[in-house]
PDB file of C-alpha atoms in Angstrom:
ATOM      1  CA  MET O   1      47.201 -18.141 -57.194  1.00 45.00           C
ATOM      2  CA  ILE O   2      44.525 -18.998 -59.698  1.00 40.00           C
ATOM      3  CA  LEU O   3      42.744 -15.463 -58.896  1.00 38.00           C
ATOM      4  CA  ALA O   4      45.826 -13.737 -59.937  1.00 51.00           C
ATOM      5  CA  MET O   5      46.262 -16.115 -63.425  1.00 49.00           C
ATOM      6  CA  SER O   6      42.117 -15.044 -63.933  1.00 46.00           C
ATOM      7  CA  GLY O   7      43.589 -11.260 -63.845  1.00 53.00           C
ATOM      8  CA  LEU O   8      46.248 -12.195 -66.047  1.00 51.00           C
ATOM      9  CA  LYS O   9      43.961 -14.093 -68.505  1.00 55.00           C
ATOM     10  CA  ALA O  10      41.174 -10.941 -68.384  1.00 48.00           C
ATOM     11  CA  SER O  11      44.130  -8.060 -68.504  1.00 59.00           C
ATOM     12  CA  THR O  12      44.186  -6.526 -72.244  1.00 64.00           C
ATOM     13  CA  PRO O  13      46.541  -7.243 -74.403  1.00 61.00           C
ATOM     14  CA  GLU O  14      48.326  -3.952 -73.717  1.00 62.00           C
ATOM     15  CA  ASN O  15      48.281  -4.336 -70.243  1.00 71.00           C
ATOM     16  CA  ARG O  16      49.117  -7.920 -70.271  1.00 70.00           C
ATOM     17  CA  GLY O  17      52.955  -7.295 -69.751  1.00 72.00           C
ATOM     18  CA  LEU O  18      53.095  -5.127 -66.973  1.00 74.00           C
ATOM     19  CA  TYR O  19      50.192  -7.702 -65.352  1.00 71.00           C
ATOM     20  CA  ALA O  20      53.057 -10.195 -65.867  1.00 74.00           C
ATOM     21  CA  ASP O  21      55.681  -8.655 -64.255  1.00 77.00           C
ATOM     22  CA  ARG O  22      53.977  -7.735 -60.859  1.00 78.00           C
ATOM     23  CA  LEU O  23      53.472 -11.456 -60.446  1.00 77.00           C
ATOM     24  CA  ILE O  24      57.195 -12.539 -61.630  1.00 76.00           C
ATOM     25  CA  LYS O  25      58.164 -10.088 -59.077  1.00 77.00           C
ATOM     26  CA  LEU O  26      56.029 -11.507 -56.412  1.00 76.00           C
ATOM     27  CA  ALA O  27      57.656 -15.306 -57.618  1.00 74.00           C
ATOM     28  CA  SER O  28      60.716 -13.297 -56.536  1.00 74.00           C
ATOM     29  CA  ARG O  29      59.811 -11.518 -53.889  1.00 72.00           C
ATOM     30  CA  LEU O  30      58.488 -15.597 -52.865  1.00 70.00           C
ATOM     31  CA  GLU O  31      61.992 -17.299 -53.522  1.00 72.00           C
ATOM     32  CA  GLU O  32      64.071 -14.880 -51.610  1.00 69.00           C
ATOM     33  CA  THR O  33      62.188 -14.732 -48.630  1.00 68.00           C
ATOM     34  CA  ARG O  34      61.227 -18.394 -47.099  1.00 70.00           C
ATOM     35  CA  TYR O  35      59.017 -19.413 -49.720  1.00 69.00           C
ATOM     36  CA  GLU O  36      60.899 -20.693 -52.677  1.00 77.00           C
ATOM     37  CA  SER O  37      58.791 -24.477 -53.347  1.00 75.00           C
ATOM     38  CA  TYR O  38      55.917 -21.966 -54.029  1.00 72.00           C
ATOM     39  CA  ALA O  39      57.222 -20.074 -56.556  1.00 75.00           C
ATOM     40  CA  LEU O  40      58.761 -22.602 -58.295  1.00 74.00           C
ATOM     41  CA  ASN O  41      54.522 -23.322 -58.968  1.00 76.00           C
ATOM     42  CA  TYR O  42      53.771 -20.427 -59.627  1.00 73.00           C
ATOM     43  CA  LEU O  43      56.210 -19.555 -62.008  1.00 78.00           C
ATOM     44  CA  ASN O  44      55.918 -23.170 -63.630  1.00 74.00           C
ATOM     45  CA  ALA O  45      51.451 -21.731 -63.936  1.00 79.00           C
ATOM     46  CA  LEU O  46      53.644 -18.245 -65.953  1.00 78.00           C
ATOM     47  CA  LEU O  47      55.923 -20.582 -68.097  1.00 72.00           C
ATOM     48  CA  ILE O  48      52.931 -22.008 -69.607  1.00 72.00           C
ATOM     49  CA  SER O  49      49.977 -19.873 -69.577  1.00 78.00           C
ATOM     50  CA  ARG O  50      49.560 -18.567 -72.771  1.00 75.00           C
ATOM     51  CA  HIS O  51      48.579 -15.286 -72.002  1.00 76.00           C
ATOM     52  CA  VAL O  52      51.989 -14.581 -70.818  1.00 80.00           C
ATOM     53  CA  PRO O  53      53.727 -12.389 -72.707  1.00 79.00           C
ATOM     54  CA  GLU O  54      57.303 -14.254 -74.437  1.00 81.00           C
ATOM     55  CA  ASN O  55      59.806 -11.711 -73.795  1.00 79.00           C
ATOM     56  CA  ARG O  56      58.705 -12.101 -70.397  1.00 80.00           C
ATOM     57  CA  LYS O  57      59.348 -15.725 -70.284  1.00 78.00           C
ATOM     58  CA  PRO O  58      63.127 -16.198 -70.255  1.00 79.00           C
ATOM     59  CA  VAL O  59      62.797 -14.069 -66.889  1.00 81.00           C
ATOM     60  CA  ILE O  60      60.230 -16.024 -65.704  1.00 79.00           C
ATOM     61  CA  ARG O  61      63.200 -19.169 -66.762  1.00 77.00           C
ATOM     62  CA  LYS O  62      65.738 -17.818 -65.316  1.00 78.00           C
ATOM     63  CA  LEU O  63      63.762 -17.244 -61.781  1.00 77.00           C
ATOM     64  CA  LEU O  64      63.036 -21.260 -62.047  1.00 75.00           C
ATOM     65  CA  ASP O  65      66.382 -22.427 -62.063  1.00 72.00           C
ATOM     66  CA  ARG O  66      67.058 -20.372 -58.845  1.00 77.00           C
ATOM     67  CA  CYS O  67      64.703 -21.381 -57.277  1.00 75.00           C
ATOM     68  CA  ARG O  68      65.416 -25.865 -58.481  1.00 76.00           C
ATOM     69  CA  GLU O  69      68.836 -25.367 -57.091  1.00 81.00           C
ATOM     70  CA  TRP O  70      67.935 -24.541 -53.997  1.00 86.00           C
ATOM     71  CA  THR O  71      68.984 -28.314 -51.773  1.00 90.00           C
ATOM     72  CA  SER O  72      67.290 -30.310 -49.189  1.00 91.00           C
ATOM     73  CA  ILE O  73      70.201 -31.616 -46.944  1.00 95.00           C
ATOM     74  CA  TYR O  74      67.304 -33.701 -44.648  1.00 95.00           C
ATOM     75  CA  ASP O  75      64.848 -36.514 -46.284  1.00 94.00           C
ATOM     76  CA  GLY O  76      62.830 -36.621 -43.338  1.00 93.00           C
ATOM     77  CA  ASN O  77      63.715 -39.623 -41.665  1.00 94.00           C
ATOM     78  CA  SER O  78      67.076 -41.187 -42.081  1.00 96.00           C
ATOM     79  CA  SER O  79      70.906 -39.199 -40.862  1.00 96.00           C
ATOM     80  CA  GLU O  80      71.592 -40.257 -44.682  1.00 96.00           C
ATOM     81  CA  GLY O  81      74.051 -37.329 -45.635  1.00 97.00           C
ATOM     82  CA  TRP O  82      75.328 -36.319 -41.978  1.00 98.00           C
ATOM     83  CA  ILE O  83      78.173 -37.769 -39.799  1.00 97.00           C
ATOM     84  CA  GLY O  84      79.298 -37.232 -36.334  1.00 96.00           C
ATOM     85  CA  ASP O  85      77.447 -37.745 -33.288  1.00 93.00           C
ATOM     86  CA  LEU O  86      74.997 -39.451 -35.047  1.00 94.00           C
ATOM     87  CA  SER O  87      73.936 -41.512 -31.765  1.00 92.00           C
ATOM     88  CA  GLY O  88      72.968 -38.107 -29.700  1.00 92.00           C
ATOM     89  CA  TYR O  89      69.515 -36.660 -32.452  1.00 95.00           C
ATOM     90  CA  VAL O  90      67.077 -38.614 -33.897  1.00 95.00           C
ATOM     91  CA  PHE O  91      65.666 -38.347 -37.196  1.00 96.00           C
ATOM     92  CA  ALA O  92      62.365 -38.112 -37.800  1.00 95.00           C
ATOM     93  CA  GLU O  93      59.158 -36.794 -38.552  1.00 93.00           C
ATOM     94  CA  ASP O  94      61.074 -34.452 -40.911  1.00 94.00           C
ATOM     95  CA  GLU O  95      62.664 -33.138 -37.894  1.00 97.00           C
ATOM     96  CA  ILE O  96      66.381 -33.512 -36.239  1.00 97.00           C
ATOM     97  CA  GLN O  97      65.724 -33.378 -32.839  1.00 96.00           C
ATOM     98  CA  CYS O  98      69.225 -33.080 -30.023  1.00 94.00           C
ATOM     99  CA  LEU O  99      67.089 -34.794 -26.995  1.00 87.00           C
ATOM    100  CA  GLU O 100      67.530 -33.994 -23.780  1.00 87.00           C
ATOM    101  CA  GLY O 101      71.196 -35.082 -21.987  1.00 87.00           C
ATOM    102  CA  SER O 102      72.058 -35.851 -24.886  1.00 81.00           C
ATOM    103  CA  GLY O 103      73.760 -34.429 -28.298  1.00 80.00           C
ATOM    104  CA  GLY O 104      76.968 -34.231 -29.289  1.00 90.00           C
ATOM    105  CA  GLU O 105      77.805 -32.224 -33.053  1.00 95.00           C
ATOM    106  CA  ILE O 106      76.582 -33.478 -36.967  1.00 97.00           C
ATOM    107  CA  TYR O 107      77.290 -32.035 -39.401  1.00 98.00           C
ATOM    108  CA  THR O 108      76.533 -32.192 -43.281  1.00 98.00           C
ATOM    109  CA  ALA O 109      78.712 -34.501 -45.182  1.00 97.00           C
ATOM    110  CA  SER O 110      79.111 -32.785 -47.793  1.00 96.00           C
ATOM    111  CA  GLU O 111      81.274 -28.947 -47.614  1.00 97.00           C
ATOM    112  CA  TYR O 112      80.042 -25.625 -48.594  1.00 97.00           C
ATOM    113  CA  SER O 113      82.063 -22.755 -49.376  1.00 97.00           C
ATOM    114  CA  ASP O 114      79.028 -19.385 -50.586  1.00 97.00           C
ATOM    115  CA  PHE O 115      75.826 -20.256 -49.671  1.00 97.00           C
ATOM    116  CA  ILE O 116      72.342 -19.809 -48.362  1.00 95.00           C
ATOM    117  CA  LEU O 117      71.051 -22.034 -45.293  1.00 97.00           C
ATOM    118  CA  ARG O 118      67.164 -22.032 -44.420  1.00 94.00           C
ATOM    119  CA  PHE O 119      65.938 -24.177 -41.649  1.00 95.00           C
ATOM    120  CA  GLU O 120      63.151 -24.008 -38.850  1.00 95.00           C
ATOM    121  CA  PHE O 121      64.259 -25.481 -35.228  1.00 98.00           C
ATOM    122  CA  LYS O 122      62.347 -24.593 -32.467  1.00 98.00           C
ATOM    123  CA  LEU O 123      63.588 -24.312 -28.493  1.00 97.00           C
ATOM    124  CA  TRP O 124      62.521 -25.745 -24.927  1.00 96.00           C
ATOM    125  CA  PRO O 125      63.546 -23.645 -22.202  1.00 97.00           C
ATOM    126  CA  GLY O 126      67.026 -22.603 -21.360  1.00 96.00           C
ATOM    127  CA  SER O 127      67.824 -24.408 -24.636  1.00 96.00           C
ATOM    128  CA  ASN O 128      71.798 -23.613 -25.969  1.00 96.00           C
ATOM    129  CA  SER O 129      73.021 -25.428 -29.089  1.00 96.00           C
ATOM    130  CA  GLY O 130      74.873 -24.041 -32.026  1.00 97.00           C
ATOM    131  CA  LEU O 131      75.684 -23.812 -36.044  1.00 98.00           C
ATOM    132  CA  GLY O 132      78.460 -24.402 -36.970  1.00 98.00           C
ATOM    133  CA  LEU O 133      79.673 -22.915 -40.752  1.00 98.00           C
ATOM    134  CA  ARG O 134      82.375 -23.604 -43.015  1.00 98.00           C
ATOM    135  CA  THR O 135      83.885 -25.168 -40.049  1.00 97.00           C
ATOM    136  CA  PRO O 136      85.840 -28.909 -40.095  1.00 97.00           C
ATOM    137  CA  SER O 137      84.025 -32.345 -38.949  1.00 95.00           C
ATOM    138  CA  SER O 138      86.388 -32.191 -35.851  1.00 92.00           C
ATOM    139  CA  GLY O 139      88.270 -29.535 -33.520  1.00 94.00           C
ATOM    140  CA  ASN O 140      85.949 -27.069 -30.967  1.00 95.00           C
ATOM    141  CA  ALA O 141      83.427 -25.133 -33.975  1.00 96.00           C
ATOM    142  CA  ALA O 142      84.077 -22.140 -32.710  1.00 96.00           C
ATOM    143  CA  TYR O 143      87.231 -21.919 -33.000  1.00 97.00           C
ATOM    144  CA  VAL O 144      88.502 -23.861 -35.774  1.00 98.00           C
ATOM    145  CA  GLY O 145      85.220 -22.711 -37.934  1.00 97.00           C
ATOM    146  CA  MET O 146      82.589 -20.382 -36.756  1.00 98.00           C
ATOM    147  CA  GLU O 147      79.737 -20.861 -34.529  1.00 98.00           C
ATOM    148  CA  CYS O 148      76.530 -18.949 -35.231  1.00 98.00           C
ATOM    149  CA  GLN O 149      74.510 -19.037 -31.805  1.00 98.00           C
ATOM    150  CA  ILE O 150      71.170 -21.131 -31.190  1.00 98.00           C
ATOM    151  CA  ILE O 151      69.991 -20.109 -27.772  1.00 98.00           C
ATOM    152  CA  ASP O 152      66.533 -19.061 -25.585  1.00 97.00           C
ATOM    153  CA  ASN O 153      67.347 -15.967 -24.970  1.00 97.00           C
ATOM    154  CA  SER O 154      64.512 -15.297 -23.046  1.00 96.00           C
ATOM    155  CA  SER O 155      66.173 -17.851 -20.174  1.00 96.00           C
ATOM    156  CA  GLU O 156      66.695 -16.156 -16.765  1.00 96.00           C
ATOM    157  CA  LYS O 157      69.684 -18.467 -16.618  1.00 95.00           C
ATOM    158  CA  TYR O 158      71.577 -17.000 -19.576  1.00 96.00           C
ATOM    159  CA  ALA O 159      70.902 -13.480 -18.589  1.00 93.00           C
ATOM    160  CA  ASN O 160      74.848 -12.503 -17.702  1.00 95.00           C
ATOM    161  CA  LEU O 161      76.248 -13.908 -21.221  1.00 97.00           C
ATOM    162  CA  ASN O 162      78.291 -12.072 -23.013  1.00 97.00           C
ATOM    163  CA  PRO O 163      76.916 -10.167 -25.880  1.00 97.00           C
ATOM    164  CA  TYR O 164      78.235 -12.165 -28.290  1.00 97.00           C
ATOM    165  CA  GLN O 165      77.181 -15.779 -26.160  1.00 97.00           C
ATOM    166  CA  PHE O 166      73.209 -14.786 -27.501  1.00 98.00           C
ATOM    167  CA  HIS O 167      71.556 -16.305 -30.208  1.00 98.00           C
ATOM    168  CA  GLY O 168      72.489 -15.495 -33.856  1.00 98.00           C
ATOM    169  CA  SER O 169      75.951 -14.065 -33.023  1.00 98.00           C
ATOM    170  CA  ILE O 170      79.131 -15.530 -34.427  1.00 98.00           C
ATOM    171  CA  TYR O 171      80.255 -16.701 -31.028  1.00 98.00           C
ATOM    172  CA  GLY O 172      82.837 -14.350 -28.771  1.00 97.00           C
ATOM    173  CA  VAL O 173      83.335 -13.016 -32.497  1.00 98.00           C
ATOM    174  CA  GLN O 174      80.127 -10.637 -32.689  1.00 98.00           C
ATOM    175  CA  PRO O 175      77.022  -9.771 -31.563  1.00 98.00           C
ATOM    176  CA  ALA O 176      73.384 -10.380 -32.726  1.00 98.00           C
ATOM    177  CA  LEU O 177      70.598  -8.656 -32.131  1.00 98.00           C
ATOM    178  CA  ARG O 178      67.872  -9.119 -30.323  1.00 96.00           C
ATOM    179  CA  GLY O 179      64.433  -9.217 -29.543  1.00 95.00           C
ATOM    180  CA  ALA O 180      63.906 -11.595 -33.066  1.00 96.00           C
ATOM    181  CA  GLN O 181      63.661 -14.455 -31.519  1.00 97.00           C
ATOM    182  CA  ARG O 182      59.893 -16.485 -31.106  1.00 96.00           C
ATOM    183  CA  PRO O 183      58.765 -17.167 -27.564  1.00 96.00           C
ATOM    184  CA  VAL O 184      59.771 -20.967 -26.278  1.00 96.00           C
ATOM    185  CA  GLY O 185      57.772 -24.112 -28.148  1.00 96.00           C
ATOM    186  CA  GLU O 186      57.153 -22.294 -31.463  1.00 97.00           C
ATOM    187  CA  TRP O 187      59.223 -22.946 -34.336  1.00 97.00           C
ATOM    188  CA  ASN O 188      61.660 -19.529 -35.225  1.00 97.00           C
ATOM    189  CA  PHE O 189      62.634 -19.804 -39.314  1.00 95.00           C
ATOM    190  CA  GLN O 190      66.472 -18.260 -39.492  1.00 97.00           C
ATOM    191  CA  GLU O 191      68.476 -17.729 -43.445  1.00 95.00           C
ATOM    192  CA  VAL O 192      72.978 -17.713 -43.041  1.00 98.00           C
ATOM    193  CA  ARG O 193      74.139 -16.302 -46.003  1.00 97.00           C
ATOM    194  CA  CYS O 194      77.971 -17.052 -45.981  1.00 98.00           C
ATOM    195  CA  GLN O 195      79.209 -15.511 -48.916  1.00 97.00           C
ATOM    196  CA  GLY O 196      82.658 -14.122 -49.379  1.00 97.00           C
ATOM    197  CA  ARG O 197      83.827 -12.631 -46.007  1.00 97.00           C
ATOM    198  CA  ARG O 198      80.024 -11.483 -45.537  1.00 98.00           C
ATOM    199  CA  VAL O 199      77.509 -13.455 -42.558  1.00 98.00           C
ATOM    200  CA  THR O 200      74.219 -12.717 -42.679  1.00 98.00           C
ATOM    201  CA  VAL O 201      72.260 -13.307 -40.341  1.00 98.00           C
ATOM    202  CA  VAL O 202      68.203 -13.096 -40.935  1.00 96.00           C
ATOM    203  CA  LEU O 203      65.743 -14.574 -38.019  1.00 96.00           C
ATOM    204  CA  ASN O 204      61.996 -14.229 -37.867  1.00 94.00           C
ATOM    205  CA  GLY O 205      61.968 -11.366 -41.579  1.00 91.00           C
ATOM    206  CA  LYS O 206      64.758  -9.497 -39.658  1.00 95.00           C
ATOM    207  CA  THR O 207      68.349  -8.928 -39.948  1.00 97.00           C
ATOM    208  CA  ILE O 208      70.147  -9.758 -37.160  1.00 98.00           C
ATOM    209  CA  LEU O 209      73.844  -9.774 -38.015  1.00 98.00           C
ATOM    210  CA  ASP O 210      75.381  -8.221 -41.071  1.00 98.00           C
ATOM    211  CA  ILE O 211      79.298  -8.276 -40.683  1.00 98.00           C
ATOM    212  CA  ASP O 212      82.512  -8.508 -42.940  1.00 98.00           C
ATOM    213  CA  ILE O 213      84.513 -11.405 -41.158  1.00 97.00           C
ATOM    214  CA  ASP O 214      87.970  -9.315 -41.264  1.00 97.00           C
ATOM    215  CA  ALA O 215      86.723  -6.122 -39.832  1.00 96.00           C
ATOM    216  CA  VAL O 216      85.118  -7.119 -36.958  1.00 96.00           C
ATOM    217  CA  SER O 217      88.369  -9.414 -36.163  1.00 96.00           C
ATOM    218  CA  GLU O 218      90.887  -7.020 -37.737  1.00 94.00           C
ATOM    219  CA  ASN O 219      91.184  -5.602 -34.394  1.00 94.00           C
ATOM    220  CA  GLY O 220      90.900  -9.425 -32.717  1.00 95.00           C
ATOM    221  CA  THR O 221      88.176 -10.752 -31.042  1.00 96.00           C
ATOM    222  CA  LEU O 222      85.946  -9.524 -28.372  1.00 96.00           C
ATOM    223  CA  ASP O 223      86.065 -13.010 -25.708  1.00 96.00           C
ATOM    224  CA  GLY O 224      89.736 -12.242 -26.857  1.00 96.00           C
ATOM    225  CA  LYS O 225      90.917 -15.881 -28.183  1.00 96.00           C
ATOM    226  CA  ASP O 226      92.380 -17.448 -31.362  1.00 96.00           C
ATOM    227  CA  HIS O 227      89.609 -17.687 -33.797  1.00 97.00           C
ATOM    228  CA  PRO O 228      91.368 -19.341 -37.255  1.00 97.00           C
ATOM    229  CA  GLY O 229      88.067 -20.669 -38.153  1.00 97.00           C
ATOM    230  CA  LEU O 230      87.234 -16.967 -39.568  1.00 97.00           C
ATOM    231  CA  LYS O 231      90.042 -17.665 -42.469  1.00 97.00           C
ATOM    232  CA  ARG O 232      88.162 -21.050 -43.815  1.00 97.00           C
ATOM    233  CA  THR O 233      86.931 -20.333 -46.706  1.00 97.00           C
ATOM    234  CA  LYS O 234      84.387 -23.703 -46.680  1.00 97.00           C
ATOM    235  CA  GLY O 235      83.718 -26.628 -44.343  1.00 98.00           C
ATOM    236  CA  HIS O 236      80.499 -28.536 -43.124  1.00 98.00           C
ATOM    237  CA  ILE O 237      77.530 -27.349 -41.938  1.00 98.00           C
ATOM    238  CA  GLY O 238      76.498 -28.491 -38.593  1.00 97.00           C
ATOM    239  CA  PHE O 239      74.809 -28.267 -35.416  1.00 97.00           C
ATOM    240  CA  LEU O 240      76.300 -28.313 -31.932  1.00 96.00           C
ATOM    241  CA  GLY O 241      74.428 -29.814 -29.111  1.00 94.00           C
ATOM    242  CA  HIS O 242      74.702 -29.203 -25.792  1.00 89.00           C
ATOM    243  CA  ASP O 243      72.847 -31.722 -24.253  1.00 90.00           C
ATOM    244  CA  ASP O 244      69.645 -29.421 -24.239  1.00 94.00           C
ATOM    245  CA  PRO O 245      66.482 -29.760 -26.153  1.00 95.00           C
ATOM    246  CA  VAL O 246      65.818 -28.607 -29.627  1.00 97.00           C
ATOM    247  CA  ALA O 247      64.302 -29.093 -32.865  1.00 97.00           C
ATOM    248  CA  PHE O 248      65.068 -28.546 -36.759  1.00 98.00           C
ATOM    249  CA  ARG O 249      62.807 -28.920 -40.119  1.00 95.00           C
ATOM    250  CA  ASN O 250      62.798 -27.835 -43.278  1.00 91.00           C
ATOM    251  CA  LEU O 251      67.153 -27.150 -44.055  1.00 95.00           C
ATOM    252  CA  ARG O 252      67.719 -26.640 -47.706  1.00 93.00           C
ATOM    253  CA  VAL O 253      70.772 -24.608 -49.006  1.00 95.00           C
ATOM    254  CA  LEU O 254      71.806 -22.673 -52.465  1.00 92.00           C
ATOM    255  CA  ASP O 255      74.877 -22.881 -53.376  1.00 93.00           C
ATOM    256  CA  LEU O 256      76.142 -19.743 -54.315  1.00 92.00           C
ATOM    257  CA  THR O 257      79.817 -20.939 -55.105  1.00 88.00           C
ATOM    258  CA  SER O 258      78.835 -20.883 -59.210  1.00 67.00           C
ATOM    259  CA  ASN O 259      76.647 -17.987 -59.193  1.00 56.00           C
TER     260      ASN O 259
END
C-alpha cells in the first residue's frame, strides 16, 4: 500500500489519473473477492491523498460506501444475534463451533432477502453440517427453506452419496462441482450470493454452483421431494448441525435488497 501510494505521488500530473484508476481497480477487486476490510483502508488513504485527482473521488466514495455496508453477524464471543439450539454450539475466540455429539440448528435473528454471505469454515474428518438460506426458524431447512451442504467431501463414508449431497450443493435440488475444498483441518473461504431467483456459491475462489432456482426445479427436484422453501424470497441464515464438529469464523453479510 505504501509503495503504491508512493508511486502515485511520484507520478507526473498527467499520469496521476491513470495511476489512480489502477489503484481504484485494485481496491474494487479486493472488495469483490474477500478483502473488503483491506479495501476500506486502501480507499480511505486514496480519498485523503492530495495526489488523487478530484474527478476520481466520487468513484472512491461509492466504493467506500459499499465496503461500509458489509455487516458482521457474529461478535466473536457471544450468541447475541443468534436464535435456535444455542446450547449445541460454543461461541468464543472469534469462532462458532459445533461440537462432536452436539449441534442442532441455529439461525440469525435477522432475516435476509437478497444478500451475499462470506465466511470461513473448518471441517474434521467426516464432518457433516449445512447452511440454511432464506429459511424459517423451525422445520427441516432443506425443504422449508434451502440447505447448502457443508460436508467433508473426502470422507470414505460419504463415497456413495447422491451428487446433490456433496459440499456446496443445494440439498436435493442441484449438485455443486467438486475439487475446490481444502484438506480437512484447514480453513476454507466461502461466498454465497442469493439474489432474486439466482444462487451462486464460490469456494476458495472457484465457482462451484451458479443456478436459477426456478429453472433447476421446473420439472421437479432431483430427490423427488417437495421443496416449498425454494419459493421463499426471505428468511434466516442458519447453521444446521448433525452432531459433527465444524467451526465457523469471519461471518459477514452484504444486504443487496436496496442495491
